[in-house]
JSON list of C-alpha atoms and ligand atoms in Angstrom, two decimals:
[
{"chain": "A", "resi": 1, "resn": "MET", "atom": "CA", "xyz": [0.00, 0.00, 0.00]},
{"chain": "A", "resi": 2, "resn": "ASP", "atom": "CA", "xyz": [1.90, 2.98, -1.27]},
{"chain": "A", "resi": 3, "resn": "TYR", "atom": "CA", "xyz": [-0.40, 5.70, 0.04]},
{"chain": "A", "resi": 4, "resn": "ARG", "atom": "CA", "xyz": [-0.08, 9.05, 1.77]},
{"chain": "A", "resi": 5, "resn": "VAL", "atom": "CA", "xyz": [-1.89, 8.88, 5.10]},
{"chain": "A", "resi": 6, "resn": "LEU", "atom": "CA", "xyz": [-2.43, 11.71, 7.58]},
{"chain": "A", "resi": 7, "resn": "VAL", "atom": "CA", "xyz": [-2.90, 10.69, 11.22]},
{"chain": "A", "resi": 8, "resn": "ILE", "atom": "CA", "xyz": [-4.61, 13.30, 13.42]},
{"chain": "A", "resi": 9, "resn": "GLU", "atom": "CA", "xyz": [-4.42, 12.13, 17.02]},
{"chain": "A", "resi": 10, "resn": "ASP", "atom": "CA", "xyz": [-3.28, 14.01, 20.14]},
{"chain": "A", "resi": 11, "resn": "GLU", "atom": "CA", "xyz": [-2.00, 11.00, 22.10]},
{"chain": "A", "resi": 12, "resn": "ALA", "atom": "CA", "xyz": [1.60, 10.51, 21.04]},
{"chain": "A", "resi": 13, "resn": "GLN", "atom": "CA", "xyz": [1.61, 6.84, 21.99]},
{"chain": "A", "resi": 14, "resn": "ILE", "atom": "CA", "xyz": [-1.41, 5.97, 19.83]},
{"chain": "A", "resi": 15, "resn": "ARG", "atom": "CA", "xyz": [0.00, 8.09, 17.02]},
{"chain": "A", "resi": 16, "resn": "ARG", "atom": "CA", "xyz": [3.24, 6.11, 17.15]},
{"chain": "A", "resi": 17, "resn": "ILE", "atom": "CA", "xyz": [1.41, 2.76, 17.05]},
{"chain": "A", "resi": 18, "resn": "LEU", "atom": "CA", "xyz": [-0.66, 3.90, 14.07]},
{"chain": "A", "resi": 19, "resn": "LYS", "atom": "CA", "xyz": [2.38, 5.21, 12.28]},
{"chain": "A", "resi": 20, "resn": "ASN", "atom": "CA", "xyz": [4.35, 1.98, 12.79]},
{"chain": "A", "resi": 21, "resn": "ALA", "atom": "CA", "xyz": [1.47, -0.15, 11.51]},
{"chain": "A", "resi": 22, "resn": "LEU", "atom": "CA", "xyz": [1.06, 2.06, 8.43]},
{"chain": "A", "resi": 23, "resn": "VAL", "atom": "CA", "xyz": [4.76, 2.32, 7.63]},
{"chain": "A", "resi": 24, "resn": "ASP", "atom": "CA", "xyz": [4.99, -1.48, 7.87]},
{"chain": "A", "resi": 25, "resn": "GLU", "atom": "CA", "xyz": [2.40, -1.57, 5.06]},
{"chain": "A", "resi": 26, "resn": "GLY", "atom": "CA", "xyz": [4.44, 0.78, 2.91]},
{"chain": "A", "resi": 27, "resn": "CYS", "atom": "CA", "xyz": [2.44, 3.98, 3.57]},
{"chain": "A", "resi": 28, "resn": "HIS", "atom": "CA", "xyz": [3.89, 7.47, 3.87]},
{"chain": "A", "resi": 29, "resn": "VAL", "atom": "CA", "xyz": [2.63, 8.93, 7.12]},
{"chain": "A", "resi": 30, "resn": "SER", "atom": "CA", "xyz": [2.29, 12.53, 8.24]},
{"chain": "A", "resi": 31, "resn": "GLU", "atom": "CA", "xyz": [1.11, 13.40, 11.72]},
{"chain": "A", "resi": 32, "resn": "ALA", "atom": "CA", "xyz": [-0.84, 16.11, 13.49]},
{"chain": "A", "resi": 33, "resn": "GLY", "atom": "CA", "xyz": [-1.91, 16.50, 17.10]},
{"chain": "A", "resi": 34, "resn": "THR", "atom": "CA", "xyz": [-4.50, 19.28, 16.67]},
{"chain": "A", "resi": 35, "resn": "ILE", "atom": "CA", "xyz": [-7.28, 20.20, 14.28]},
{"chain": "A", "resi": 36, "resn": "LYS", "atom": "CA", "xyz": [-5.42, 23.33, 13.24]},
{"chain": "A", "resi": 37, "resn": "ASP", "atom": "CA", "xyz": [-2.28, 21.43, 12.36]},
{"chain": "A", "resi": 38, "resn": "GLY", "atom": "CA", "xyz": [-4.36, 18.70, 10.70]},
{"chain": "A", "resi": 39, "resn": "LEU", "atom": "CA", "xyz": [-6.04, 21.19, 8.36]},
{"chain": "A", "resi": 40, "resn": "ARG", "atom": "CA", "xyz": [-2.67, 22.71, 7.51]},
{"chain": "A", "resi": 41, "resn": "GLN", "atom": "CA", "xyz": [-1.23, 19.31, 6.70]},
{"chain": "A", "resi": 42, "resn": "VAL", "atom": "CA", "xyz": [-4.18, 18.30, 4.48]},
{"chain": "A", "resi": 43, "resn": "GLY", "atom": "CA", "xyz": [-3.12, 21.22, 2.33]},
{"chain": "A", "resi": 44, "resn": "SER", "atom": "CA", "xyz": [0.61, 20.68, 2.47]},
{"chain": "A", "resi": 45, "resn": "THR", "atom": "CA", "xyz": [0.89, 16.84, 2.28]},
{"chain": "A", "resi": 46, "resn": "ASN", "atom": "CA", "xyz": [-2.15, 16.13, 0.07]},
{"chain": "A", "resi": 47, "resn": "PRO", "atom": "CA", "xyz": [-3.02, 12.82, 1.82]},
{"chain": "A", "resi": 48, "resn": "GLU", "atom": "CA", "xyz": [-5.07, 10.03, 0.21]},
{"chain": "A", "resi": 49, "resn": "LEU", "atom": "CA", "xyz": [-6.58, 8.97, 3.53]},
{"chain": "A", "resi": 50, "resn": "ILE", "atom": "CA", "xyz": [-7.09, 10.61, 6.94]},
{"chain": "A", "resi": 51, "resn": "LEU", "atom": "CA", "xyz": [-7.25, 8.80, 10.30]},
{"chain": "A", "resi": 52, "resn": "LEU", "atom": "CA", "xyz": [-9.03, 11.13, 12.69]},
{"chain": "A", "resi": 53, "resn": "ASP", "atom": "CA", "xyz": [-9.32, 11.06, 16.47]},
{"chain": "A", "resi": 54, "resn": "LEU", "atom": "CA", "xyz": [-12.50, 12.84, 17.60]},
{"chain": "A", "resi": 55, "resn": "GLY", "atom": "CA", "xyz": [-11.32, 14.30, 20.91]},
{"chain": "A", "resi": 56, "resn": "LEU", "atom": "CA", "xyz": [-8.63, 16.83, 20.07]},
{"chain": "A", "resi": 57, "resn": "PRO", "atom": "CA", "xyz": [-7.24, 19.63, 22.23]},
{"chain": "A", "resi": 58, "resn": "ASP", "atom": "CA", "xyz": [-8.46, 22.50, 20.03]},
{"chain": "A", "resi": 59, "resn": "GLY", "atom": "CA", "xyz": [-11.95, 21.17, 19.24]},
{"chain": "A", "resi": 60, "resn": "ASP", "atom": "CA", "xyz": [-13.81, 18.08, 18.11]},
{"chain": "A", "resi": 61, "resn": "GLY", "atom": "CA", "xyz": [-13.11, 16.07, 14.98]},
{"chain": "A", "resi": 62, "resn": "ILE", "atom": "CA", "xyz": [-16.62, 16.74, 13.64]},
{"chain": "A", "resi": 63, "resn": "SER", "atom": "CA", "xyz": [-15.75, 20.35, 12.82]},
{"chain": "A", "resi": 64, "resn": "PHE", "atom": "CA", "xyz": [-12.64, 19.09, 11.02]},
{"chain": "A", "resi": 65, "resn": "ILE", "atom": "CA", "xyz": [-14.76, 16.71, 8.89]},
{"chain": "A", "resi": 66, "resn": "LYS", "atom": "CA", "xyz": [-17.24, 19.44, 8.01]},
{"chain": "A", "resi": 67, "resn": "GLU", "atom": "CA", "xyz": [-14.45, 21.79, 7.03]},
{"chain": "A", "resi": 68, "resn": "VAL", "atom": "CA", "xyz": [-12.64, 19.23, 4.84]},
{"chain": "A", "resi": 69, "resn": "ARG", "atom": "CA", "xyz": [-15.89, 18.08, 3.20]},
{"chain": "A", "resi": 70, "resn": "THR", "atom": "CA", "xyz": [-16.52, 21.56, 1.85]},
{"chain": "A", "resi": 71, "resn": "TRP", "atom": "CA", "xyz": [-13.75, 21.00, -0.69]},
{"chain": "A", "resi": 72, "resn": "SER", "atom": "CA", "xyz": [-12.57, 17.37, -0.62]},
{"chain": "A", "resi": 73, "resn": "ASP", "atom": "CA", "xyz": [-14.01, 13.84, -0.64]},
{"chain": "A", "resi": 74, "resn": "ILE", "atom": "CA", "xyz": [-10.81, 12.25, 0.66]},
{"chain": "A", "resi": 75, "resn": "PRO", "atom": "CA", "xyz": [-11.64, 9.12, 2.73]},
{"chain": "A", "resi": 76, "resn": "ILE", "atom": "CA", "xyz": [-11.80, 9.81, 6.48]},
{"chain": "A", "resi": 77, "resn": "LEU", "atom": "CA", "xyz": [-11.65, 7.01, 9.04]},
{"chain": "A", "resi": 78, "resn": "ILE", "atom": "CA", "xyz": [-12.74, 8.02, 12.55]},
{"chain": "A", "resi": 79, "resn": "LEU", "atom": "CA", "xyz": [-10.90, 6.62, 15.56]},
{"chain": "A", "resi": 80, "resn": "SER", "atom": "CA", "xyz": [-13.30, 6.90, 18.47]},
{"chain": "A", "resi": 81, "resn": "ALA", "atom": "CA", "xyz": [-13.27, 5.99, 22.12]},
{"chain": "A", "resi": 82, "resn": "ARG", "atom": "CA", "xyz": [-16.32, 4.17, 23.46]},
{"chain": "A", "resi": 83, "resn": "PHE", "atom": "CA", "xyz": [-17.69, 7.23, 25.19]},
{"chain": "A", "resi": 84, "resn": "ASP", "atom": "CA", "xyz": [-17.67, 9.07, 21.88]},
{"chain": "A", "resi": 85, "resn": "GLU", "atom": "CA", "xyz": [-20.65, 7.02, 20.63]},
{"chain": "A", "resi": 86, "resn": "LYS", "atom": "CA", "xyz": [-22.80, 10.02, 19.69]},
{"chain": "A", "resi": 87, "resn": "ASP", "atom": "CA", "xyz": [-19.83, 11.89, 18.17]},
{"chain": "A", "resi": 88, "resn": "LYS", "atom": "CA", "xyz": [-19.06, 8.85, 16.02]},
{"chain": "A", "resi": 89, "resn": "ILE", "atom": "CA", "xyz": [-22.56, 9.00, 14.49]},
{"chain": "A", "resi": 90, "resn": "ASP", "atom": "CA", "xyz": [-22.36, 12.77, 14.08]},
{"chain": "A", "resi": 91, "resn": "GLY", "atom": "CA", "xyz": [-19.01, 12.21, 12.36]},
{"chain": "A", "resi": 92, "resn": "LEU", "atom": "CA", "xyz": [-20.47, 9.72, 9.90]},
{"chain": "A", "resi": 93, "resn": "ASN", "atom": "CA", "xyz": [-23.37, 12.08, 9.22]},
{"chain": "A", "resi": 94, "resn": "ALA", "atom": "CA", "xyz": [-20.86, 14.91, 8.64]},
{"chain": "A", "resi": 95, "resn": "GLY", "atom": "CA", "xyz": [-19.23, 12.85, 5.90]},
{"chain": "A", "resi": 96, "resn": "ALA", "atom": "CA", "xyz": [-16.66, 10.48, 7.47]},
{"chain": "A", "resi": 97, "resn": "ASP", "atom": "CA", "xyz": [-16.44, 7.13, 5.68]},
{"chain": "A", "resi": 98, "resn": "ASP", "atom": "CA", "xyz": [-15.99, 4.66, 8.49]},
{"chain": "A", "resi": 99, "resn": "TYR", "atom": "CA", "xyz": [-14.93, 4.33, 12.11]},
{"chain": "A", "resi": 100, "resn": "LEU", "atom": "CA", "xyz": [-12.94, 2.15, 14.43]},
{"chain": "A", "resi": 101, "resn": "THR", "atom": "CA", "xyz": [-13.61, 1.98, 18.14]},
{"chain": "A", "resi": 102, "resn": "LYS", "atom": "CA", "xyz": [-10.55, 2.08, 20.40]},
{"chain": "A", "resi": 103, "resn": "PRO", "atom": "CA", "xyz": [-8.87, -0.15, 21.35]},
{"chain": "A", "resi": 104, "resn": "PHE", "atom": "CA", "xyz": [-8.43, -1.87, 17.99]},
{"chain": "A", "resi": 105, "resn": "GLY", "atom": "CA", "xyz": [-5.81, -4.19, 16.55]},
{"chain": "A", "resi": 106, "resn": "SER", "atom": "CA", "xyz": [-3.55, -3.15, 13.72]},
{"chain": "A", "resi": 107, "resn": "GLY", "atom": "CA", "xyz": [-4.95, -6.02, 11.60]},
{"chain": "A", "resi": 108, "resn": "GLU", "atom": "CA", "xyz": [-8.40, -4.54, 11.76]},
{"chain": "A", "resi": 109, "resn": "LEU", "atom": "CA", "xyz": [-7.07, -1.06, 11.07]},
{"chain": "A", "resi": 110, "resn": "ILE", "atom": "CA", "xyz": [-5.25, -2.17, 7.93]},
{"chain": "A", "resi": 111, "resn": "ALA", "atom": "CA", "xyz": [-8.28, -4.16, 6.70]},
{"chain": "A", "resi": 112, "resn": "ARG", "atom": "CA", "xyz": [-10.53, -1.08, 7.06]},
{"chain": "A", "resi": 113, "resn": "ILE", "atom": "CA", "xyz": [-8.00, 1.10, 5.29]},
{"chain": "A", "resi": 114, "resn": "ARG", "atom": "CA", "xyz": [-7.70, -1.35, 2.40]},
{"chain": "A", "resi": 115, "resn": "ALA", "atom": "CA", "xyz": [-11.50, -1.40, 2.03]},
{"chain": "A", "resi": 116, "resn": "LEU", "atom": "CA", "xyz": [-11.68, 2.42, 1.95]},
{"chain": "A", "resi": 117, "resn": "LEU", "atom": "CA", "xyz": [-8.90, 2.78, -0.59]},
{"chain": "A", "resi": 118, "resn": "ARG", "atom": "CA", "xyz": [-10.30, -0.02, -2.74]},
{"chain": "A", "resi": 119, "resn": "ARG", "atom": "CA", "xyz": [-13.64, 1.75, -2.87]},
{"chain": "A", "resi": 120, "resn": "LYS", "atom": "CA", "xyz": [-11.96, 5.02, -3.78]},
{"chain": "A", "resi": 121, "resn": "THR", "atom": "CA", "xyz": [-10.16, 3.32, -6.68]},
{"chain": "A", "resi": 122, "resn": "ARG", "atom": "CA", "xyz": [-13.37, 1.75, -7.81]},
{"chain": "A", "resi": 123, "resn": "LEU", "atom": "CA", "xyz": [-15.19, 5.08, -7.75]},
{"chain": "A", "resi": 124, "resn": "GLY", "atom": "CA", "xyz": [-12.53, 6.48, -10.03]},
{"chain": "A", "resi": 125, "resn": "GLU", "atom": "CA", "xyz": [-13.10, 3.74, -12.61]},
{"chain": "A", "resi": 126, "resn": "GLU", "atom": "CA", "xyz": [-15.87, 3.69, -15.13]},
{"chain": "A", "resi": 127, "resn": "VAL", "atom": "CA", "xyz": [-19.08, 3.03, -13.25]},
{"chain": "A", "resi": 128, "resn": "SER", "atom": "CA", "xyz": [-20.76, -0.17, -14.25]},
{"chain": "A", "resi": 129, "resn": "SER", "atom": "CA", "xyz": [-24.53, -0.24, -14.06]},
{"chain": "A", "resi": 130, "resn": "VAL", "atom": "CA", "xyz": [-24.50, -3.86, -12.91]},
{"chain": "A", "resi": 131, "resn": "ILE", "atom": "CA", "xyz": [-23.46, -4.83, -9.39]},
{"chain": "A", "resi": 132, "resn": "GLN", "atom": "CA", "xyz": [-23.12, -8.46, -8.32]},
{"chain": "A", "resi": 133, "resn": "PHE", "atom": "CA", "xyz": [-22.99, -9.97, -4.85]},
{"chain": "A", "resi": 134, "resn": "GLY", "atom": "CA", "xyz": [-23.62, -13.52, -3.67]},
{"chain": "A", "resi": 135, "resn": "ASN", "atom": "CA", "xyz": [-26.07, -15.06, -6.17]},
{"chain": "A", "resi": 136, "resn": "CYS", "atom": "CA", "xyz": [-27.60, -11.69, -6.96]},
{"chain": "A", "resi": 137, "resn": "SER", "atom": "CA", "xyz": [-27.12, -9.19, -9.69]},
{"chain": "A", "resi": 138, "resn": "VAL", "atom": "CA", "xyz": [-28.60, -5.71, -9.82]},
{"chain": "A", "resi": 139, "resn": "ASP", "atom": "CA", "xyz": [-28.88, -3.86, -13.11]},
{"chain": "A", "resi": 140, "resn": "PHE", "atom": "CA", "xyz": [-29.41, -0.18, -12.35]},
{"chain": "A", "resi": 141, "resn": "ALA", "atom": "CA", "xyz": [-29.89, 0.81, -15.99]},
{"chain": "A", "resi": 142, "resn": "ASN", "atom": "CA", "xyz": [-32.87, -1.54, -16.36]},
{"chain": "A", "resi": 143, "resn": "ARG", "atom": "CA", "xyz": [-33.97, -1.43, -12.69]},
{"chain": "A", "resi": 144, "resn": "THR", "atom": "CA", "xyz": [-33.93, -5.23, -12.51]},
{"chain": "A", "resi": 145, "resn": "VAL", "atom": "CA", "xyz": [-32.74, -7.55, -9.76]},
{"chain": "A", "resi": 146, "resn": "PHE", "atom": "CA", "xyz": [-31.91, -11.19, -10.30]},
{"chain": "A", "resi": 147, "resn": "ARG", "atom": "CA", "xyz": [-31.17, -13.94, -7.81]},
{"chain": "A", "resi": 148, "resn": "ASN", "atom": "CA", "xyz": [-29.97, -17.32, -9.10]},
{"chain": "A", "resi": 149, "resn": "ALA", "atom": "CA", "xyz": [-30.97, -16.07, -12.59]},
{"chain": "A", "resi": 150, "resn": "GLN", "atom": "CA", "xyz": [-34.56, -15.54, -11.42]},
{"chain": "A", "resi": 151, "resn": "GLU", "atom": "CA", "xyz": [-35.95, -12.02, -11.42]},
{"chain": "A", "resi": 152, "resn": "VAL", "atom": "CA", "xyz": [-36.75, -10.75, -7.93]},
{"chain": "A", "resi": 153, "resn": "HIS", "atom": "CA", "xyz": [-39.64, -8.33, -7.51]},
{"chain": "A", "resi": 154, "resn": "LEU", "atom": "CA", "xyz": [-38.88, -5.39, -5.20]},
{"chain": "A", "resi": 155, "resn": "THR", "atom": "CA", "xyz": [-41.28, -2.65, -4.14]},
{"chain": "A", "resi": 156, "resn": "SER", "atom": "CA", "xyz": [-40.16, 0.89, -4.95]},
{"chain": "A", "resi": 157, "resn": "ILE", "atom": "CA", "xyz": [-39.05, 1.51, -1.34]},
{"chain": "A", "resi": 158, "resn": "GLU", "atom": "CA", "xyz": [-37.11, -1.77, -1.28]},
{"chain": "A", "resi": 159, "resn": "TYR", "atom": "CA", "xyz": [-35.41, -0.87, -4.56]},
{"chain": "A", "resi": 160, "resn": "LYS", "atom": "CA", "xyz": [-34.49, 2.62, -3.26]},
{"chain": "A", "resi": 161, "resn": "LEU", "atom": "CA", "xyz": [-33.07, 1.11, -0.07]},
{"chain": "A", "resi": 162, "resn": "LEU", "atom": "CA", "xyz": [-31.08, -1.40, -2.12]},
{"chain": "A", "resi": 163, "resn": "ALA", "atom": "CA", "xyz": [-29.69, 1.37, -4.34]},
{"chain": "A", "resi": 164, "resn": "VAL", "atom": "CA", "xyz": [-28.62, 3.44, -1.33]},
{"chain": "A", "resi": 165, "resn": "MET", "atom": "CA", "xyz": [-26.91, 0.45, 0.32]},
{"chain": "A", "resi": 166, "resn": "LEU", "atom": "CA", "xyz": [-25.12, -0.57, -2.90]},
{"chain": "A", "resi": 167, "resn": "SER", "atom": "CA", "xyz": [-23.96, 2.98, -3.61]},
{"chain": "A", "resi": 168, "resn": "ARG", "atom": "CA", "xyz": [-21.22, 2.75, -0.98]},
{"chain": "A", "resi": 169, "resn": "PRO", "atom": "CA", "xyz": [-19.88, -0.81, -0.58]},
{"chain": "A", "resi": 170, "resn": "ASP", "atom": "CA", "xyz": [-18.02, -1.39, 2.69]},
{"chain": "A", "resi": 171, "resn": "LYS", "atom": "CA", "xyz": [-19.10, 1.97, 4.04]},
{"chain": "A", "resi": 172, "resn": "VAL", "atom": "CA", "xyz": [-21.10, 2.08, 7.23]},
{"chain": "A", "resi": 173, "resn": "MET", "atom": "CA", "xyz": [-24.20, 4.21, 6.82]},
{"chain": "A", "resi": 174, "resn": "THR", "atom": "CA", "xyz": [-26.10, 5.66, 9.74]},
{"chain": "A", "resi": 175, "resn": "GLN", "atom": "CA", "xyz": [-29.80, 4.98, 10.20]},
{"chain": "A", "resi": 176, "resn": "THR", "atom": "CA", "xyz": [-30.47, 8.70, 9.95]},
{"chain": "A", "resi": 177, "resn": "HIS", "atom": "CA", "xyz": [-28.69, 8.98, 6.61]},
{"chain": "A", "resi": 178, "resn": "ILE", "atom": "CA", "xyz": [-30.52, 5.99, 5.11]},
{"chain": "A", "resi": 179, "resn": "LEU", "atom": "CA", "xyz": [-33.92, 7.10, 6.42]},
{"chain": "A", "resi": 180, "resn": "LYS", "atom": "CA", "xyz": [-33.49, 10.64, 5.06]},
{"chain": "A", "resi": 181, "resn": "THR", "atom": "CA", "xyz": [-32.28, 9.40, 1.67]},
{"chain": "A", "resi": 182, "resn": "VAL", "atom": "CA", "xyz": [-34.91, 6.72, 1.14]},
{"chain": "A", "resi": 183, "resn": "TRP", "atom": "CA", "xyz": [-37.97, 8.13, 2.93]},
{"chain": "A", "resi": 184, "resn": "GLY", "atom": "CA", "xyz": [-37.21, 11.84, 3.28]},
{"chain": "A", "resi": 185, "resn": "ASP", "atom": "CA", "xyz": [-36.07, 14.29, 5.98]},
{"chain": "A", "resi": 186, "resn": "SER", "atom": "CA", "xyz": [-39.19, 13.98, 8.15]},
{"chain": "A", "resi": 187, "resn": "TYR", "atom": "CA", "xyz": [-38.55, 10.24, 8.60]},
{"chain": "A", "resi": 188, "resn": "ALA", "atom": "CA", "xyz": [-35.10, 10.63, 10.19]},
{"chain": "A", "resi": 189, "resn": "ASP", "atom": "CA", "xyz": [-36.27, 8.96, 13.42]},
{"chain": "A", "resi": 190, "resn": "SER", "atom": "CA", "xyz": [-38.49, 6.23, 11.92]},
{"chain": "A", "resi": 191, "resn": "THR", "atom": "CA", "xyz": [-35.98, 3.49, 12.60]},
{"chain": "A", "resi": 192, "resn": "HIS", "atom": "CA", "xyz": [-38.72, 0.81, 12.68]},
{"chain": "A", "resi": 193, "resn": "TYR", "atom": "CA", "xyz": [-39.35, 1.36, 8.93]},
{"chain": "A", "resi": 194, "resn": "LEU", "atom": "CA", "xyz": [-35.72, 0.77, 8.25]},
{"chain": "A", "resi": 195, "resn": "ARG", "atom": "CA", "xyz": [-35.65, -2.39, 10.32]},
{"chain": "A", "resi": 196, "resn": "ILE", "atom": "CA", "xyz": [-38.70, -3.77, 8.50]},
{"chain": "A", "resi": 197, "resn": "TYR", "atom": "CA", "xyz": [-37.48, -2.96, 5.01]},
{"chain": "A", "resi": 198, "resn": "MET", "atom": "CA", "xyz": [-33.96, -4.18, 5.70]},
{"chain": "A", "resi": 199, "resn": "SER", "atom": "CA", "xyz": [-35.47, -7.49, 6.72]},
{"chain": "A", "resi": 200, "resn": "HIS", "atom": "CA", "xyz": [-37.43, -7.57, 3.43]},
{"chain": "A", "resi": 201, "resn": "LEU", "atom": "CA", "xyz": [-34.20, -7.10, 1.49]},
{"chain": "A", "resi": 202, "resn": "ARG", "atom": "CA", "xyz": [-32.51, -9.83, 3.46]},
{"chain": "A", "resi": 203, "resn": "GLN", "atom": "CA", "xyz": [-35.46, -12.20, 2.90]},
{"chain": "A", "resi": 204, "resn": "LYS", "atom": "CA", "xyz": [-35.35, -11.58, -0.82]},
{"chain": "A", "resi": 205, "resn": "LEU", "atom": "CA", "xyz": [-31.61, -11.38, -1.44]},
{"chain": "A", "resi": 206, "resn": "GLU", "atom": "CA", "xyz": [-29.67, -13.13, 1.30]},
{"chain": "A", "resi": 207, "resn": "GLU", "atom": "CA", "xyz": [-28.89, -16.87, 1.23]},
{"chain": "A", "resi": 208, "resn": "ASN", "atom": "CA", "xyz": [-29.62, -17.05, 4.94]},
{"chain": "A", "resi": 209, "resn": "PRO", "atom": "CA", "xyz": [-31.60, -13.96, 6.04]},
{"chain": "A", "resi": 210, "resn": "SER", "atom": "CA", "xyz": [-30.98, -14.55, 9.75]},
{"chain": "A", "resi": 211, "resn": "GLN", "atom": "CA", "xyz": [-27.22, -14.56, 9.17]},
{"chain": "A", "resi": 212, "resn": "PRO", "atom": "CA", "xyz": [-26.77, -11.94, 6.47]},
{"chain": "A", "resi": 213, "resn": "LYS", "atom": "CA", "xyz": [-23.51, -11.74, 4.58]},
{"chain": "A", "resi": 214, "resn": "HIS", "atom": "CA", "xyz": [-24.20, -8.63, 2.53]},
{"chain": "A", "resi": 215, "resn": "PHE", "atom": "CA", "xyz": [-26.64, -6.38, 4.43]},
{"chain": "A", "resi": 216, "resn": "LEU", "atom": "CA", "xyz": [-24.89, -6.17, 7.79]},
{"chain": "A", "resi": 217, "resn": "THR", "atom": "CA", "xyz": [-26.12, -4.52, 10.97]},
{"chain": "A", "resi": 218, "resn": "GLU", "atom": "CA", "xyz": [-23.72, -2.14, 12.70]},
{"chain": "A", "resi": 219, "resn": "ILE", "atom": "CA", "xyz": [-25.16, -2.22, 16.17]},
{"chain": "A", "resi": 220, "resn": "GLY", "atom": "CA", "xyz": [-26.21, 1.20, 17.45]},
{"chain": "A", "resi": 221, "resn": "VAL", "atom": "CA", "xyz": [-25.08, 2.93, 14.24]},
{"chain": "A", "resi": 222, "resn": "GLY", "atom": "CA", "xyz": [-26.70, 1.64, 11.08]},
{"chain": "A", "resi": 223, "resn": "TYR", "atom": "CA", "xyz": [-25.88, -0.75, 8.28]},
{"chain": "A", "resi": 224, "resn": "ARG", "atom": "CA", "xyz": [-23.07, -1.75, 5.95]},
{"chain": "A", "resi": 225, "resn": "PHE", "atom": "CA", "xyz": [-23.27, -3.40, 2.54]},
{"chain": "A", "resi": 226, "resn": "LYS", "atom": "CA", "xyz": [-20.54, -5.94, 1.82]},
{"chain": "A", "resi": 227, "resn": "GLN", "atom": "CA", "xyz": [-20.15, -7.21, -1.71]},
{"chain": "B", "resi": 1, "resn": "CA", "atom": "CA1", "xyz": [-7.83, 12.35, 21.84]}
]
């Protein structure tokens, strides 16, 4: 992985662990301990990925995400402590791509980073209108869904939910984001709708709906589509 990664974290010990894990993978790492320095380094080192701690001495990471998102879609991975639960969701809603809860192993860190960078590469390629996962294939141009070569009928809400989930493979999406996108702003809190329709999708598209492999629950946060 020959990527430029910016680590924004105020605890020197954690920063060192992150840096070592990334350098071992062949990444070029720059470091910042504050939001102010982080923003400066985004400009000067032009990173391809940012690892962001939420609790920083000169403010919270959410304001950093909002600021960066006004001009860049660079992948941002949040590193959050357990007590940052609400901040983590605010961070995802502000435009972060994924999160890891501390403490985490370097294996998990590298796996998440690979997934984010893979997705970024894929977005840069020509977008295919057909997405395949498991035994299913979704053709967005024709609005058709097949499973084991049999067409699957989806209601318009189910299809919209499927399209939202498939739009960002590997990315965790908050319940609020999905509800607003599929149903509209006034449904941001109607989590029971989401639960019901997600179970419809699983019934129709998963091999074993009670142990889904593609439409995964992120407990307390939302859902993740895995191809
Ligand atoms: Ca911190």
